[in-house]
Short mmCIF file of C-alpha atoms in Angstrom, two decimals:
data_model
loop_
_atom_site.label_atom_id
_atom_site.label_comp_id
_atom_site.label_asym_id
_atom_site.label_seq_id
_atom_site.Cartn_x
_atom_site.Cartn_y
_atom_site.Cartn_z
CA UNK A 1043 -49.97 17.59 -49.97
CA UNK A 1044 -47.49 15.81 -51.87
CA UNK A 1045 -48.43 11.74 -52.24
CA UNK A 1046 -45.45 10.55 -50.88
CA UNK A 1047 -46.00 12.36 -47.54
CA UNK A 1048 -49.38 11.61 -47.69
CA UNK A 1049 -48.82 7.80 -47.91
CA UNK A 1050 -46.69 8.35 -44.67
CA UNK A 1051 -49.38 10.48 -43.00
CA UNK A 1052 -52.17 7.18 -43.53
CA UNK A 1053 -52.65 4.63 -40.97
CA UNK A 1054 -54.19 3.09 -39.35
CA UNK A 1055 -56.03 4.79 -36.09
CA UNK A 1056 -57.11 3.44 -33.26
CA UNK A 1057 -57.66 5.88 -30.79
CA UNK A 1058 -60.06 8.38 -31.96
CA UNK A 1059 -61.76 11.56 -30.74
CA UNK A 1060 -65.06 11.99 -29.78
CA UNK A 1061 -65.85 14.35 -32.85
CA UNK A 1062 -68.46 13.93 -35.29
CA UNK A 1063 -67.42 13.55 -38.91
CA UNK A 1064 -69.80 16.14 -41.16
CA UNK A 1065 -71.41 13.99 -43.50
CA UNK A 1066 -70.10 15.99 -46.73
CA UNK A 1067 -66.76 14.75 -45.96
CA UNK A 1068 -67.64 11.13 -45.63
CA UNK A 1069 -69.65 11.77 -49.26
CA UNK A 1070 -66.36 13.33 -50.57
CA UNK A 1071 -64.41 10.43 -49.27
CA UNK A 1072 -66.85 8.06 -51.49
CA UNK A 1073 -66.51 10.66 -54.25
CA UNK A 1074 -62.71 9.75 -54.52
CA UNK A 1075 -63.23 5.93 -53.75
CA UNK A 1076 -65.72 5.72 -56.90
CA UNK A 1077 -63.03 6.93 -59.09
CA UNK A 1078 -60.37 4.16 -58.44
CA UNK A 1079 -59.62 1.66 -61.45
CA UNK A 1080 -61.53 -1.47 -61.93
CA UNK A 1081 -61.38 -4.40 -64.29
CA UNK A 1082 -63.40 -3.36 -67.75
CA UNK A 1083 -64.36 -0.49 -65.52
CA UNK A 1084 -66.99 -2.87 -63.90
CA UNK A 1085 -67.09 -1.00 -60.83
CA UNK A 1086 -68.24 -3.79 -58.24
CA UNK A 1087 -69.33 -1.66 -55.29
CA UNK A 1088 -71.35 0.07 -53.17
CA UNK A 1089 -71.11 2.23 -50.25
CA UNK A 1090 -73.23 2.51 -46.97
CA UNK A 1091 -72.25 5.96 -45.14
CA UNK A 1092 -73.47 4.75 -41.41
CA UNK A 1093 -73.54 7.96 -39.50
CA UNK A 1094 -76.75 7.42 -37.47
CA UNK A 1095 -75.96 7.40 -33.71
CA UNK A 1096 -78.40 4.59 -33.11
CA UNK A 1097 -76.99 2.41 -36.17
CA UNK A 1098 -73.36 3.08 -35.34
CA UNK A 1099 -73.85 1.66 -31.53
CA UNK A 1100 -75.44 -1.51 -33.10
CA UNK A 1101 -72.81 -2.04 -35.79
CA UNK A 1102 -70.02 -1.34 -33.37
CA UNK A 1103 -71.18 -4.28 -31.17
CA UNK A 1104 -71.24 -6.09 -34.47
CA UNK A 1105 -67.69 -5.06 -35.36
CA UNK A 1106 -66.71 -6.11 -31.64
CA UNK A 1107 -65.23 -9.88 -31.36
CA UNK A 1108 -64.98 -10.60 -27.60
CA UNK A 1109 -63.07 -13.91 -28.09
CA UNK A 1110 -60.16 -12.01 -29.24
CA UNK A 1111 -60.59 -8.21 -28.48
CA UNK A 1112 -60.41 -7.07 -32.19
CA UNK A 1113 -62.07 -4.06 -33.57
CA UNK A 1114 -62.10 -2.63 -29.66
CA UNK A 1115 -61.14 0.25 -30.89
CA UNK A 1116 -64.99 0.86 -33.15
CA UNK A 1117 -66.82 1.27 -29.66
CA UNK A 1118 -64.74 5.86 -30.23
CA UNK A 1119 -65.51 5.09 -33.74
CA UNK A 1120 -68.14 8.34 -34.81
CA UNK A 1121 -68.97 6.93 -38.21
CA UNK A 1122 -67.92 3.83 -40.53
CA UNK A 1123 -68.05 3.34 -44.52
CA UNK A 1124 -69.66 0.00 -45.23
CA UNK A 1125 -67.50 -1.68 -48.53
CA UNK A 1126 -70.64 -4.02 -50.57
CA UNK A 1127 -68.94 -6.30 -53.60
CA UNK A 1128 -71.35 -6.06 -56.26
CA UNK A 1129 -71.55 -8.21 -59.36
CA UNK A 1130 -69.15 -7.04 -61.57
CA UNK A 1131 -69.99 -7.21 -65.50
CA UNK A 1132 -66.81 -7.57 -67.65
CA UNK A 1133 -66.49 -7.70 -71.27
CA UNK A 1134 -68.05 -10.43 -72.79
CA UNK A 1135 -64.90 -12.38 -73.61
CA UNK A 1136 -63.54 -11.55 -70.55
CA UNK A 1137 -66.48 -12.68 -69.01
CA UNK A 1138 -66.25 -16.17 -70.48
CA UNK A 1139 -62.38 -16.57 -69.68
CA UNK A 1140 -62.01 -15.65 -66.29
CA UNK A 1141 -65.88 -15.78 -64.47
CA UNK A 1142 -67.49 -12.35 -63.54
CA UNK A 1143 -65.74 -11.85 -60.25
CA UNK A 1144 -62.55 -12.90 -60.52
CA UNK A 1145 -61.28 -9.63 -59.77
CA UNK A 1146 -63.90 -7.73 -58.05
CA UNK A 1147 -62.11 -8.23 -54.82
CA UNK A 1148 -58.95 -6.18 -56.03
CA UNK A 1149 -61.39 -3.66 -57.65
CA UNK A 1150 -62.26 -3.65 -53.42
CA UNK A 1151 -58.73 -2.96 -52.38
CA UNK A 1152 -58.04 -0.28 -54.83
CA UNK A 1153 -61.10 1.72 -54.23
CA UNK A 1154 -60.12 1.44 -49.94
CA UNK A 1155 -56.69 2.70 -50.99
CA UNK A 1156 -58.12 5.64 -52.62
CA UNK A 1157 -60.63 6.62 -50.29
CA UNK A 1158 -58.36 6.07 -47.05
CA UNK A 1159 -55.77 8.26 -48.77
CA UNK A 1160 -58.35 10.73 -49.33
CA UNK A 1161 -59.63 10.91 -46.01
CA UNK A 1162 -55.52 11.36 -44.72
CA UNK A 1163 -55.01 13.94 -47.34
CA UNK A 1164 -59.02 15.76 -45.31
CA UNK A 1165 -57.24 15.19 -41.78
CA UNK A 1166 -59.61 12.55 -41.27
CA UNK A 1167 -58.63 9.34 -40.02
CA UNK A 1168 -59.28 5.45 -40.76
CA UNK A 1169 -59.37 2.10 -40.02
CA UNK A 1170 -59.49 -0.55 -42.59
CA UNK A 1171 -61.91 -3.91 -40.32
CA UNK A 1172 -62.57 -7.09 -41.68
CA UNK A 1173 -63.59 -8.86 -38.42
CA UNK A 1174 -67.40 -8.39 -38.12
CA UNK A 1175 -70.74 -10.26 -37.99
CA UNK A 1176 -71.71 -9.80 -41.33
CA UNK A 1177 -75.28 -11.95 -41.24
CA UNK A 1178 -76.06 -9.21 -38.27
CA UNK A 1179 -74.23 -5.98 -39.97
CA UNK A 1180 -76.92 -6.93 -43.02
CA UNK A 1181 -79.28 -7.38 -41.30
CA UNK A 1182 -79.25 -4.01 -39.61
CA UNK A 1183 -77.86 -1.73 -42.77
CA UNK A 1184 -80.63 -3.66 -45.26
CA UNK A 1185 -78.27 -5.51 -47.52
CA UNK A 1186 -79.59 -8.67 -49.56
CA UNK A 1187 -78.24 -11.71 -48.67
CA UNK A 1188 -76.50 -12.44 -51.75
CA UNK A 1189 -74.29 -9.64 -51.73
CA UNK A 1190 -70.63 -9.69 -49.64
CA UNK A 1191 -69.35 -6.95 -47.58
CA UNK A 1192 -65.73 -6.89 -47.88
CA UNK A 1193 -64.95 -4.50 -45.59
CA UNK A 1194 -65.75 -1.77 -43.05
CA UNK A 1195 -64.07 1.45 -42.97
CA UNK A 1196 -64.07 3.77 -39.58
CA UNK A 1197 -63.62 7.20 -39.93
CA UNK A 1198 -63.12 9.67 -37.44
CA UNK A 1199 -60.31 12.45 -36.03
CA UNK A 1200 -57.61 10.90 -34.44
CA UNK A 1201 -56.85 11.75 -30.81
CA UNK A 1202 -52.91 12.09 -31.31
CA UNK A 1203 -51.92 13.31 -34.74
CA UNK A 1204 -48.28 12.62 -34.54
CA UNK A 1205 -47.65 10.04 -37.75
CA UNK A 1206 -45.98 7.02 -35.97
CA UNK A 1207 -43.50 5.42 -37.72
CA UNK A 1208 -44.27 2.19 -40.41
CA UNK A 1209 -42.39 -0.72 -39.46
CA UNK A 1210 -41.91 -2.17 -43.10
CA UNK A 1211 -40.05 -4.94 -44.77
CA UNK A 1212 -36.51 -3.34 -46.29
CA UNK A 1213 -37.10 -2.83 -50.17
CA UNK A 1214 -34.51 -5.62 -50.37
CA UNK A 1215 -36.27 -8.06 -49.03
CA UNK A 1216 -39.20 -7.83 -51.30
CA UNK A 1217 -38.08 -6.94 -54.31
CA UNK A 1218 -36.12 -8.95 -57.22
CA UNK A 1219 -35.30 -7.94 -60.63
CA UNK A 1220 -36.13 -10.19 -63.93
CA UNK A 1221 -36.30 -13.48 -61.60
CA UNK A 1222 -37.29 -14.72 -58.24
#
């Protein structure tokens, strides 16, 4: 597929099939993911594959925020990619200029652009949550305490496959040239 259709085909679902996702394909989505830039190649992440029936129900209720209805959409959700910030070790002098983790979180970002435009490219599709319980989602997956999980991916088949269309800024209105 050529990446400017797929880049039209990715978005965000929310209305997924009841379809299990074979866990090779999940592992190939992390398989693209890990090869997405990072600063001094510091590659602050890990990845929890939660496929388990039993763990999925839990962490759906822990994606779930009743107040406000977001993330209803996990409870069709058949399995989620769980995105851990790491400590990231730059180069020494980097290291002493800008802190260790100063960009760890757009190392993050880049590696969920590549692997939810790898999973669009499989016919799989995602959802990119940052609403959950995260002292309860670490609790259940085993994570220390120290580390942050930035963000949880769901991954499934989508129950319409029509792309909808992006409703987008105009180019104009977001781009300058050589000044604000």
């Amino acid at each position: 597929m050529e990446f400017s259709e797929l880049i039209i085909k990715r978005e965000s679902c929310r209305d997924y099939c009841d379809k299990k996702v074979p866990r090779e394909k999940l592992v190939a989505l992390i398989d693209a993911a890990r090869l997405s830039p990072s600063a001094c190649n510091s590659q602050p992440w890990r990845f929890i594959v939660v496929d388990d029936s039993d763990k999925t129900e839990k962490l759906k209720e822990y994606l779930y925020d009743e107040k406000s209805g977001t993330n209803r959409h996990a409870f069709q959700v058949p399995a989620f990619i769980v995105e851990i910030e790491t400590h990231a070790k730059l180069k020494q002098r980097a290291e002493e200029l800008y802190g260790t983790q100063h960009y760890a979180q757009m190392d993050i970002g880049s590696v969920t652009a590549y692997l939810t435009l790898k999973a669009a490219d499989m016919g799989l599709s995602t959802c990119i949550m940052g609403v959950f319980d995260e002292e309860k989602v670490k609790k259940l997956l085993s994570i220390p305490d120290e580390l942050k999980i930035r963000l949880i991916i769901a991954v499934g088949y989508s129950k319409t496959p029509d792309i909808h269309p992006k409703k987008r800024k105009n180019l104009e209105d977001i781009v300058s040239y050589n000044q604000f």
